[in-house]
CSV table of C-alpha atoms and ligand atoms in Angstrom, one decimal:
chain,number,residue,atom,x,y,z
W,1,MET,CA,-158.7,-75.8,-24.4
W,2,ILE,CA,-155.0,-75.3,-23.5
W,3,PHE,CA,-152.8,-77.9,-21.8
W,4,THR,CA,-149.8,-77.8,-19.6
W,5,SER,CA,-147.7,-80.6,-17.9
W,6,THR,CA,-147.6,-82.0,-14.4
W,7,TYR,CA,-143.9,-81.4,-14.5
W,8,GLN,CA,-143.5,-78.0,-15.9
W,9,SER,CA,-146.3,-75.5,-15.3
W,10,SER,CA,-145.0,-73.0,-17.8
W,11,LEU,CA,-145.5,-75.4,-20.7
W,12,ARG,CA,-148.4,-74.7,-23.1
W,13,ALA,CA,-149.7,-77.1,-25.7
W,14,THR,CA,-152.8,-77.4,-28.0
W,15,PHE,CA,-155.0,-80.4,-28.1
W,16,LYS,CA,-153.6,-81.6,-31.4
W,17,GLU,CA,-150.0,-81.4,-30.0
W,18,VAL,CA,-151.1,-83.3,-26.9
W,19,VAL,CA,-152.7,-86.1,-28.9
W,20,LEU,CA,-150.0,-86.5,-31.5
W,21,SER,CA,-147.1,-86.4,-29.0
W,22,THR,CA,-148.8,-88.3,-26.1
W,23,MET,CA,-146.2,-87.0,-23.6
W,24,PRO,CA,-144.3,-83.7,-23.2
W,25,TYR,CA,-140.6,-84.1,-24.2
W,26,SER,CA,-139.6,-82.4,-21.0
W,27,GLY,CA,-141.2,-85.1,-18.8
W,28,GLY,CA,-144.5,-85.4,-16.8
W,29,LEU,CA,-147.9,-85.8,-18.3
W,30,TYR,CA,-150.2,-83.4,-20.0
W,31,ILE,CA,-153.1,-81.9,-18.0
W,32,PRO,CA,-155.6,-79.1,-18.9
W,33,VAL,CA,-154.7,-75.7,-17.6
W,34,GLU,CA,-158.3,-75.1,-16.6
W,35,ILE,CA,-161.4,-77.2,-16.7
W,36,PRO,CA,-164.5,-75.5,-18.0
W,37,ARG,CA,-167.7,-75.6,-15.9
W,38,ILE,CA,-171.2,-76.6,-17.0
W,39,GLU,CA,-174.4,-74.8,-16.3
W,40,SER,CA,-176.6,-76.2,-13.5
W,41,HIS,CA,-179.4,-77.5,-15.8
W,42,PHE,CA,-176.9,-79.1,-18.3
W,43,SER,CA,-176.9,-82.7,-16.9
W,44,LYS,CA,-180.6,-83.0,-17.0
W,45,SER,CA,-180.8,-81.6,-20.6
W,46,LEU,CA,-178.8,-84.7,-21.7
W,47,ARG,CA,-181.3,-87.2,-20.3
W,48,ASP,CA,-182.9,-88.4,-23.5
W,49,ARG,CA,-180.0,-87.9,-25.9
W,50,PRO,CA,-178.4,-90.9,-27.7
W,51,TYR,CA,-175.0,-91.6,-26.2
W,52,SER,CA,-173.0,-90.4,-29.2
W,53,GLU,CA,-174.8,-87.1,-29.2
W,54,LEU,CA,-174.4,-86.7,-25.4
W,55,ALA,CA,-170.7,-87.4,-25.8
W,56,SER,CA,-170.3,-84.7,-28.4
W,57,GLU,CA,-172.2,-82.1,-26.3
W,58,VAL,CA,-170.0,-82.9,-23.2
W,59,LEU,CA,-166.7,-82.9,-25.2
W,60,LYS,CA,-167.7,-79.6,-26.9
W,61,ILE,CA,-167.8,-77.9,-23.5
W,62,PHE,CA,-164.6,-79.6,-22.3
W,63,LEU,CA,-162.5,-79.1,-25.4
W,64,GLY,CA,-163.9,-75.7,-26.3
W,65,ASP,CA,-162.6,-74.5,-29.7
W,66,SER,CA,-160.1,-77.4,-30.0
W,67,LEU,CA,-162.5,-79.3,-32.2
W,68,GLU,CA,-165.5,-77.8,-34.1
W,69,LEU,CA,-168.9,-79.3,-33.2
W,70,PRO,CA,-169.7,-80.8,-36.6
W,71,LEU,CA,-166.4,-82.7,-36.6
W,72,LEU,CA,-166.8,-83.7,-32.9
W,73,SER,CA,-170.3,-85.1,-33.8
W,74,ASP,CA,-168.9,-87.1,-36.6
W,75,LEU,CA,-166.1,-88.5,-34.5
W,76,CYS,CA,-168.5,-89.5,-31.7
W,77,ARG,CA,-171.0,-91.0,-34.1
W,78,ASN,CA,-168.3,-93.2,-35.6
W,79,ALA,CA,-166.7,-94.1,-32.3
W,80,TYR,CA,-170.0,-94.9,-30.4
W,81,PRO,CA,-172.5,-97.1,-32.2
W,82,PHE,CA,-173.1,-98.5,-28.7
W,83,SER,CA,-173.9,-97.0,-25.4
W,84,PRO,CA,-173.3,-97.6,-21.7
W,85,VAL,CA,-176.2,-99.2,-19.8
W,86,LEU,CA,-177.3,-98.1,-16.4
W,87,GLN,CA,-179.2,-100.7,-14.3
W,88,GLN,CA,-180.7,-100.5,-10.9
W,89,LEU,CA,-179.8,-103.4,-8.6
W,90,GLU,CA,-180.9,-102.4,-5.2
W,91,GLU,CA,-182.5,-99.4,-3.6
W,92,ASN,CA,-180.0,-96.5,-4.2
W,93,THR,CA,-177.5,-98.8,-6.0
W,94,TRP,CA,-176.9,-99.0,-9.7
W,95,VAL,CA,-174.4,-100.6,-12.0
W,96,LEU,CA,-173.0,-98.7,-14.9
W,97,GLU,CA,-172.1,-101.2,-17.6
W,98,LEU,CA,-169.3,-100.1,-19.8
W,99,PHE,CA,-168.8,-103.3,-21.7
W,100,HIS,CA,-171.3,-103.1,-24.6
W,101,GLY,CA,-168.7,-102.1,-27.2
W,102,PRO,CA,-167.2,-104.4,-29.8
W,103,THR,CA,-164.5,-105.9,-27.5
W,104,LEU,CA,-166.7,-106.2,-24.4
W,105,ALA,CA,-164.5,-104.0,-22.1
W,106,PHE,CA,-164.6,-100.4,-21.2
W,107,LYS,CA,-161.4,-99.6,-23.0
W,108,ASP,CA,-163.4,-99.3,-26.2
W,109,PHE,CA,-164.7,-95.9,-25.0
W,110,GLY,CA,-161.2,-94.4,-25.0
W,111,VAL,CA,-159.5,-96.2,-27.8
W,112,ARG,CA,-162.3,-95.8,-30.3
W,113,PHE,CA,-162.4,-92.0,-29.9
W,114,MET,CA,-158.7,-91.8,-30.2
W,115,ALA,CA,-158.7,-93.9,-33.4
W,116,GLN,CA,-161.2,-91.6,-35.0
W,117,LEU,CA,-159.3,-88.5,-33.9
W,118,LEU,CA,-155.9,-89.9,-35.2
W,119,SER,CA,-157.6,-90.8,-38.5
W,120,HIS,CA,-158.8,-87.2,-38.8
W,121,TYR,CA,-155.4,-85.7,-37.9
W,122,GLN,CA,-153.4,-88.1,-40.1
W,123,ASN,CA,-154.6,-86.6,-43.4
W,124,SER,CA,-151.9,-84.0,-43.2
W,125,MET,CA,-149.1,-86.4,-42.2
W,126,LYS,CA,-147.1,-89.4,-43.5
W,127,PRO,CA,-149.1,-92.6,-43.3
W,128,LEU,CA,-149.5,-93.4,-39.6
W,129,THR,CA,-148.3,-96.6,-38.0
W,130,ILE,CA,-149.7,-97.6,-34.6
W,131,LEU,CA,-147.3,-99.9,-32.8
W,132,THR,CA,-148.4,-101.3,-29.5
W,133,ALA,CA,-147.5,-104.1,-27.1
W,134,THR,CA,-150.3,-105.7,-25.2
W,135,SER,CA,-150.7,-108.1,-22.3
W,136,GLY,CA,-154.3,-108.8,-23.4
W,137,ASP,CA,-157.2,-106.4,-23.4
W,138,THR,CA,-155.7,-103.3,-24.9
W,139,GLY,CA,-154.7,-105.1,-28.1
W,140,GLY,CA,-158.2,-106.2,-28.9
W,141,ALA,CA,-159.6,-102.7,-28.3
W,142,VAL,CA,-156.9,-101.1,-30.5
W,143,ALA,CA,-157.4,-103.7,-33.3
W,144,SER,CA,-161.1,-103.2,-33.4
W,145,ALA,CA,-161.0,-99.4,-33.2
W,146,PHE,CA,-158.5,-98.9,-36.0
W,147,HIS,CA,-159.8,-101.7,-38.3
W,148,THR,CA,-160.2,-100.4,-41.9
W,149,LEU,CA,-159.4,-96.7,-41.0
W,150,PRO,CA,-157.8,-95.3,-44.1
W,151,GLY,CA,-154.1,-94.3,-44.0
W,152,ILE,CA,-153.4,-96.2,-40.8
W,153,GLU,CA,-151.6,-99.4,-40.3
W,154,VAL,CA,-151.6,-101.2,-36.9
W,155,PHE,CA,-149.0,-103.6,-35.5
W,156,ILE,CA,-149.7,-105.4,-32.2
W,157,LEU,CA,-147.3,-107.5,-30.3
W,158,PHE,CA,-148.6,-110.0,-27.8
W,159,PRO,CA,-146.8,-112.7,-25.7
W,160,LYS,CA,-147.3,-116.1,-27.4
W,161,GLY,CA,-149.4,-118.5,-25.3
W,162,LYS,CA,-149.9,-116.0,-22.4
W,163,ILE,CA,-153.2,-114.5,-23.3
W,164,SER,CA,-156.7,-116.0,-23.5
W,165,LEU,CA,-158.0,-117.5,-26.8
W,166,LEU,CA,-160.7,-114.8,-27.0
W,167,GLN,CA,-158.2,-112.0,-26.5
W,168,GLU,CA,-156.0,-113.6,-29.2
W,169,ARG,CA,-158.8,-113.9,-31.7
W,170,GLN,CA,-160.0,-110.3,-31.1
W,171,MET,CA,-156.6,-109.2,-32.5
W,172,THR,CA,-155.8,-111.8,-35.1
W,173,SER,CA,-159.2,-112.4,-36.8
W,174,LEU,CA,-159.6,-108.9,-38.4
W,175,GLY,CA,-156.9,-108.8,-41.1
W,176,ASP,CA,-156.8,-105.8,-43.5
W,177,ASN,CA,-154.7,-103.1,-41.8
W,178,ILE,CA,-154.4,-104.9,-38.5
W,179,HIS,CA,-151.3,-107.1,-38.0
W,180,ALA,CA,-151.0,-108.9,-34.7
W,181,PHE,CA,-147.9,-110.9,-34.0
W,182,PRO,CA,-147.1,-113.4,-31.3
W,183,VAL,CA,-143.8,-112.9,-29.6
W,184,GLU,CA,-141.6,-115.7,-28.3
W,185,GLY,CA,-141.4,-114.3,-24.8
W,186,ASN,CA,-143.3,-112.4,-22.2
W,187,PHE,CA,-145.0,-109.0,-22.2
W,188,ASP,CA,-141.8,-107.3,-21.1
W,189,LEU,CA,-140.1,-108.5,-24.3
W,190,CYS,CA,-143.0,-107.2,-26.4
W,191,GLN,CA,-142.6,-103.8,-24.7
W,192,LYS,CA,-138.9,-103.8,-25.3
W,193,ILE,CA,-139.3,-104.5,-29.0
W,194,VAL,CA,-141.8,-101.7,-29.3
W,195,LYS,CA,-139.4,-99.3,-27.5
W,196,GLU,CA,-136.5,-100.3,-29.8
W,197,ALA,CA,-138.7,-99.6,-32.9
W,198,PHE,CA,-139.6,-96.2,-31.6
W,199,ALA,CA,-135.9,-95.4,-31.3
W,200,ASP,CA,-134.9,-96.8,-34.7
W,201,LYS,CA,-133.9,-94.2,-37.3
W,202,ASP,CA,-134.6,-96.4,-40.3
W,203,ILE,CA,-138.1,-97.1,-39.2
W,204,ARG,CA,-138.8,-93.5,-38.2
W,205,SER,CA,-137.6,-92.2,-41.6
W,206,GLN,CA,-140.3,-94.3,-43.3
W,207,ARG,CA,-143.2,-94.2,-40.8
W,208,THR,CA,-144.9,-91.8,-38.4
W,209,LEU,CA,-145.2,-93.9,-35.3
W,210,SER,CA,-147.8,-93.7,-32.5
W,211,SER,CA,-148.4,-96.2,-29.6
W,212,ALA,CA,-152.1,-95.5,-28.8
W,213,ASN,CA,-150.8,-95.4,-25.3
W,214,SER,CA,-153.2,-95.3,-22.4
W,215,ILE,CA,-151.8,-92.1,-21.0
W,216,ASN,CA,-152.7,-90.2,-24.2
W,217,LEU,CA,-155.4,-87.7,-23.3
W,218,ALA,CA,-157.4,-88.7,-26.4
W,219,ARG,CA,-158.2,-91.9,-24.6
W,220,LEU,CA,-158.8,-90.4,-21.2
W,221,ILE,CA,-161.0,-87.3,-21.9
W,222,PRO,CA,-163.8,-89.1,-23.7
W,223,GLN,CA,-164.3,-91.3,-20.6
W,224,ILE,CA,-165.8,-88.2,-18.9
W,225,CYS,CA,-168.9,-88.7,-21.0
W,226,TYR,CA,-170.2,-91.9,-19.4
W,227,TYR,CA,-170.2,-90.3,-16.0
W,228,ALA,CA,-172.4,-87.5,-17.5
W,229,TYR,CA,-174.6,-90.2,-19.1
W,230,ALA,CA,-175.2,-91.9,-15.7
W,231,ILE,CA,-175.9,-88.6,-13.9
W,232,SER,CA,-178.3,-87.5,-16.6
W,233,LYS,CA,-180.4,-90.6,-15.9
W,234,LEU,CA,-180.2,-90.9,-12.1
W,235,PRO,CA,-182.5,-89.3,-9.5
W,236,ASP,CA,-181.6,-85.7,-8.6
W,237,TYR,CA,-179.4,-86.6,-5.6
W,238,SER,CA,-175.7,-86.4,-5.6
W,239,SER,CA,-173.8,-89.5,-6.6
W,240,ILE,CA,-171.0,-91.7,-5.4
W,241,PHE,CA,-169.1,-93.7,-8.1
W,242,SER,CA,-167.0,-96.7,-7.3
W,243,VAL,CA,-164.3,-97.1,-10.0
W,244,PRO,CA,-162.3,-100.4,-10.4
W,245,SER,CA,-158.8,-99.0,-10.9
W,246,GLY,CA,-155.4,-100.0,-12.3
W,247,ASN,CA,-153.7,-97.2,-14.0
W,248,PHE,CA,-156.4,-94.8,-12.7
W,249,GLY,CA,-157.4,-93.3,-16.1
W,250,ASN,CA,-161.0,-94.1,-15.5
W,251,LEU,CA,-161.0,-92.4,-12.1
W,252,THR,CA,-159.1,-89.4,-13.4
W,253,ALA,CA,-161.9,-88.9,-16.0
W,254,GLY,CA,-164.5,-89.1,-13.2
W,255,LEU,CA,-162.7,-86.5,-11.2
W,256,MET,CA,-162.6,-84.2,-14.3
W,257,ALA,CA,-166.4,-84.7,-14.7
W,258,LYS,CA,-166.8,-83.6,-11.1
W,259,ARG,CA,-164.6,-80.6,-11.7
W,260,MET,CA,-166.8,-79.6,-14.6
W,261,GLY,CA,-169.7,-79.4,-12.2
W,262,PHE,CA,-171.5,-82.7,-12.6
W,263,PRO,CA,-173.0,-83.5,-9.2
W,264,VAL,CA,-170.7,-86.2,-7.7
W,265,GLU,CA,-170.3,-86.3,-4.0
W,266,GLN,CA,-167.3,-88.7,-3.9
W,267,PHE,CA,-165.5,-91.4,-5.7
W,268,VAL,CA,-164.3,-94.8,-4.3
W,269,ALA,CA,-160.9,-95.7,-5.7
W,270,ALA,CA,-161.4,-99.5,-5.7
W,271,THR,CA,-158.3,-101.6,-6.2
W,272,ASN,CA,-157.4,-105.2,-5.7
W,273,GLN,CA,-154.4,-106.0,-3.5
W,274,ASN,CA,-152.2,-103.7,-5.6
W,275,ASP,CA,-153.3,-101.0,-3.2
W,276,ILE,CA,-150.8,-98.2,-3.5
W,277,VAL,CA,-153.4,-95.5,-3.8
W,278,PRO,CA,-155.6,-96.6,-0.8
W,279,ARG,CA,-152.4,-96.9,1.2
W,280,PHE,CA,-151.4,-93.4,0.2
W,281,LEU,CA,-154.8,-92.0,1.1
W,282,GLU,CA,-154.4,-93.6,4.5
W,283,SER,CA,-150.8,-92.7,5.3
W,284,ARG,CA,-149.7,-89.9,2.9
W,285,GLU,CA,-146.9,-92.1,1.8
W,286,TYR,CA,-146.6,-93.2,-1.8
W,287,LEU,CA,-144.7,-96.4,-1.5
W,288,VAL,CA,-144.3,-98.6,-4.6
W,289,LYS,CA,-144.3,-102.4,-3.9
W,290,PRO,CA,-143.8,-105.2,-6.4
W,291,PHE,CA,-147.1,-106.1,-8.1
W,292,ILE,CA,-149.2,-109.0,-7.0
W,293,GLU,CA,-151.1,-111.3,-9.3
W,294,THR,CA,-154.9,-111.3,-8.6
W,295,LEU,CA,-158.2,-112.4,-10.1
W,296,SER,CA,-158.7,-108.9,-11.5
W,297,THR,CA,-155.7,-109.1,-13.8
W,298,ALA,CA,-156.2,-105.8,-15.7
W,299,MET,CA,-155.8,-104.0,-12.4
W,300,ASP,CA,-152.5,-105.7,-11.4
W,301,ILE,CA,-150.5,-102.5,-11.5
W,302,ALA,CA,-147.9,-101.5,-8.9
W,303,ASP,CA,-147.4,-97.8,-9.8
W,304,PRO,CA,-150.4,-96.3,-11.6
W,305,SER,CA,-149.4,-94.0,-14.5
W,306,ASN,CA,-152.2,-91.5,-14.1
W,307,PHE,CA,-151.8,-90.9,-10.4
W,308,VAL,CA,-149.6,-87.8,-11.0
W,309,ARG,CA,-152.5,-86.3,-12.9
W,310,ILE,CA,-154.8,-86.8,-10.0
W,311,GLN,CA,-152.3,-85.1,-7.7
W,312,ALA,CA,-152.0,-82.2,-10.1
W,313,LEU,CA,-155.8,-81.8,-10.3
W,314,TYR,CA,-155.7,-81.2,-6.6
W,315,GLY,CA,-152.6,-78.9,-6.8
W,316,ASN,CA,-150.9,-81.6,-4.6
W,317,ASN,CA,-153.3,-80.7,-1.7
W,318,PHE,CA,-153.6,-84.0,0.1
W,319,ASP,CA,-156.6,-83.0,2.3
W,320,ASN,CA,-158.7,-81.8,-0.6
W,321,MET,CA,-158.0,-85.0,-2.5
W,322,LYS,CA,-159.0,-87.1,0.5
W,323,LEU,CA,-162.3,-85.3,0.7
W,324,ASP,CA,-163.2,-86.4,-2.8
W,325,ILE,CA,-161.6,-89.9,-2.9
W,326,LEU,CA,-162.2,-92.9,-0.6
W,327,GLY,CA,-159.6,-95.6,-1.0
W,328,LYS,CA,-160.5,-99.2,-0.7
W,329,SER,CA,-158.6,-102.3,-1.5
W,330,VAL,CA,-160.4,-105.7,-2.0
W,331,ASN,CA,-158.5,-109.0,-1.8
W,332,ASP,CA,-159.4,-112.0,-4.0
W,333,GLU,CA,-161.4,-113.8,-1.3
W,334,SER,CA,-163.7,-110.7,-0.8
W,335,THR,CA,-163.9,-110.4,-4.6
W,336,LYS,CA,-165.2,-113.9,-4.9
W,337,LYS,CA,-167.6,-113.3,-2.1
W,338,ALA,CA,-168.9,-110.2,-3.9
W,339,MET,CA,-169.4,-112.2,-7.1
W,340,ARG,CA,-171.5,-114.7,-5.2
W,341,GLU,CA,-173.5,-112.0,-3.5
W,342,LEU,CA,-174.2,-110.3,-6.8
W,343,LYS,CA,-175.3,-113.6,-8.3
W,344,LYS,CA,-178.0,-113.8,-5.5
W,345,LEU,CA,-179.2,-110.4,-6.9
W,346,SER,CA,-179.3,-112.2,-10.3
W,347,TYR,CA,-176.3,-110.3,-11.5
W,348,ILE,CA,-173.2,-112.0,-13.0
W,349,ALA,CA,-170.1,-109.8,-12.6
W,350,ASP,CA,-166.6,-110.2,-13.7
W,351,PRO,CA,-163.9,-109.9,-11.0
W,352,HIS,CA,-163.0,-106.2,-11.8
W,353,THR,CA,-166.7,-105.2,-11.5
W,354,ALA,CA,-167.0,-107.2,-8.3
W,355,VAL,CA,-164.0,-105.3,-6.8
W,356,ALA,CA,-165.9,-102.1,-7.4
W,357,TYR,CA,-169.1,-103.4,-5.9
W,358,GLU,CA,-167.4,-104.7,-2.8
W,359,ALA,CA,-165.4,-101.5,-2.3
W,360,LEU,CA,-168.6,-99.5,-2.6
W,361,LYS,CA,-170.4,-101.6,0.0
W,362,SER,CA,-167.6,-101.5,2.5
W,363,ALA,CA,-166.4,-97.9,2.1
W,364,VAL,CA,-169.7,-96.1,1.9
W,365,PRO,CA,-172.1,-96.3,4.9
W,366,GLU,CA,-175.8,-96.8,4.3
W,367,LYS,CA,-177.1,-93.4,3.3
W,368,LYS,CA,-180.5,-92.4,2.0
W,369,ASP,CA,-180.3,-89.5,-0.3
W,370,VAL,CA,-177.4,-90.5,-2.4
W,371,ASN,CA,-177.1,-92.5,-5.6
W,372,LYS,CA,-174.4,-95.3,-5.4
W,373,ILE,CA,-173.0,-96.5,-8.7
W,374,PHE,CA,-170.3,-99.1,-9.4
W,375,LEU,CA,-168.7,-99.3,-12.8
W,376,ALA,CA,-168.7,-102.6,-14.7
W,377,THR,CA,-165.6,-102.5,-16.8
W,378,ALA,CA,-165.7,-106.0,-18.5
W,379,HIS,CA,-168.3,-108.4,-19.7
W,380,PRO,CA,-168.1,-111.6,-17.6
W,381,ILE,CA,-167.4,-113.7,-20.7
W,382,LYS,CA,-164.0,-111.9,-21.0
W,383,PHE,CA,-163.0,-113.6,-17.8
W,384,GLN,CA,-165.0,-116.8,-18.4
W,385,GLU,CA,-162.7,-119.2,-16.7
W,386,SER,CA,-162.5,-117.4,-13.3
W,387,VAL,CA,-166.2,-116.4,-13.3
W,388,GLU,CA,-167.2,-120.0,-14.0
W,389,GLU,CA,-164.9,-121.3,-11.3
W,390,VAL,CA,-166.1,-118.9,-8.7
W,391,LEU,CA,-169.8,-119.2,-9.4
W,392,GLY,CA,-169.7,-123.0,-10.1
W,393,GLU,CA,-171.8,-122.6,-13.3
W,394,LYS,CA,-171.3,-122.3,-17.0
W,395,LEU,CA,-171.8,-118.9,-18.6
W,396,SER,CA,-173.8,-118.6,-21.8
W,397,VAL,CA,-171.5,-117.5,-24.6
W,398,PRO,CA,-172.8,-114.6,-26.8
W,399,GLY,CA,-173.1,-115.5,-30.5
W,400,GLU,CA,-170.4,-113.0,-31.6
W,401,VAL,CA,-167.9,-114.6,-29.2
W,402,LYS,CA,-168.8,-118.1,-30.3
W,403,LYS,CA,-168.2,-117.1,-33.9
W,404,LEU,CA,-164.8,-115.6,-33.0
W,405,LEU,CA,-163.7,-118.6,-31.0
W,406,SER,CA,-164.6,-121.1,-33.7
W,407,GLY,CA,-162.8,-119.2,-36.5
W,408,VAL,CA,-159.6,-120.4,-38.2
W,409,PRO,CA,-156.5,-119.7,-36.1
W,410,SER,CA,-154.0,-117.2,-37.5
W,411,THR,CA,-150.8,-118.7,-38.8
W,412,ARG,CA,-148.5,-115.7,-38.4
W,413,VAL,CA,-144.9,-116.5,-37.6
W,414,SER,CA,-143.9,-115.4,-34.2
W,415,LEU,CA,-141.2,-112.7,-33.6
W,416,LYS,CA,-138.1,-113.6,-31.7
W,417,GLY,CA,-136.7,-110.1,-31.3
W,418,PHE,CA,-136.5,-106.6,-32.7
W,419,GLN,CA,-134.8,-107.5,-35.9
W,420,ASP,CA,-137.8,-109.7,-36.9
W,421,LEU,CA,-140.1,-106.7,-36.5
W,422,LYS,CA,-137.7,-104.3,-38.3
W,423,GLU,CA,-137.7,-106.5,-41.4
W,424,ILE,CA,-141.4,-106.2,-41.6
W,425,LEU,CA,-141.6,-102.5,-41.0
W,426,VAL,CA,-138.8,-101.2,-43.4
V,1,PLP,C1,-158.0,-101.4,-17.9
V,1,PLP,C2,-159.0,-102.0,-17.0
V,1,PLP,C3,-159.3,-101.5,-15.7
V,1,PLP,C4,-158.5,-100.4,-15.1
V,1,PLP,O1,-158.7,-99.1,-15.6
V,1,PLP,P1,-157.8,-97.9,-15.4
V,1,PLP,O2,-158.3,-96.8,-16.1
V,1,PLP,O3,-156.4,-98.3,-15.8
V,1,PLP,O4,-157.8,-97.6,-13.9
V,1,PLP,C5,-160.3,-102.0,-15.0
V,1,PLP,N1,-161.1,-103.1,-15.5
V,1,PLP,C6,-160.8,-103.6,-16.7
V,1,PLP,C7,-161.6,-104.7,-17.2
V,1,PLP,C8,-159.8,-103.1,-17.5
V,1,PLP,O5,-159.6,-103.6,-18.7
């Protein structure tokens, strides 16, 4: 597969270049020049395959000769010792659970593939240092995905006292090649320190740096596979997927699956009150407002980084985009209502998942011959406090999580600024 950029259509890059550089130097984001199409019987042929095999089959078609099949199979086997779970809740309505990975959120799907791939590519380079700032969930996924991979060291910066205990333990409990540091300040300071490190000559002379950034296509492309997984198991009708969205990587992957030829009728772009995309689909105006804090914190994003990719996929044709994507914003009150409704169906959903459910119900009219699926992006225990408060009941805590929470706290010193990090890195 060959890649170009959203900014400069004459640019050409290989998959390896795309993964190692994350962003083109000339600006914009990488996108495929052309998306390969599947044969019509392909989705059904995947039906009984274990997830890791299904993923390597789908990625083989998408990436073409960028990665050989035996290598791709190895990467997927290592990345995916777990699988999505598709559950039927009502007639025509399913939930696609994407939180059965080690950190209980869907980011495991992208980050774990990327970690395996970087570990494969890094053999030919200087030892690789992953340096990343996190406001919570990404750090845990990165820590778990890169833990014990040879030749890679990971440094994660998080704002001290501003993340949940579970999130903190997911980063700090691993040890080995994973170094997680609290920072005396907020997430912005964490990001600023990381930026300074990337610009620092002394650090760069000694280490090859990568950020495991969410706009890297190595994180986005493998997310195509769980759409294929759901479709392979659903009845033969066309499907509508509701995707709880923040930076819109998840939805971009879904749109690519549709472009490959997987039978998807439409997508619901489900957001919380940070509703720039639903507003755009309504008015054609892309107007950035300051972000609003909501219950679904991982989707509190004012200006989604992947939206230019979606526009590029449609050649900037608004009308065609609007045929495929229904925009729907859900406020906190409706999110809570949806969580209570789901509980009546004996389903405990976290707030992000509830946004997707509510958006699906209100944006898609009752229709018979269509499968309606909403994506569950986090296990409810990841948002224990808000779920317990909304539902008025205690959640049962999975054994793994209990163990993590009762472990010995890390005693790492906190960083005050860039110099503290530099002393550690050089
Ligand atoms: C990151 C995240 C999202 C948003 O996904 P995008 O790909 O950024 O749109 C939704 N739900 C949860 C739980 C997340 O962690």
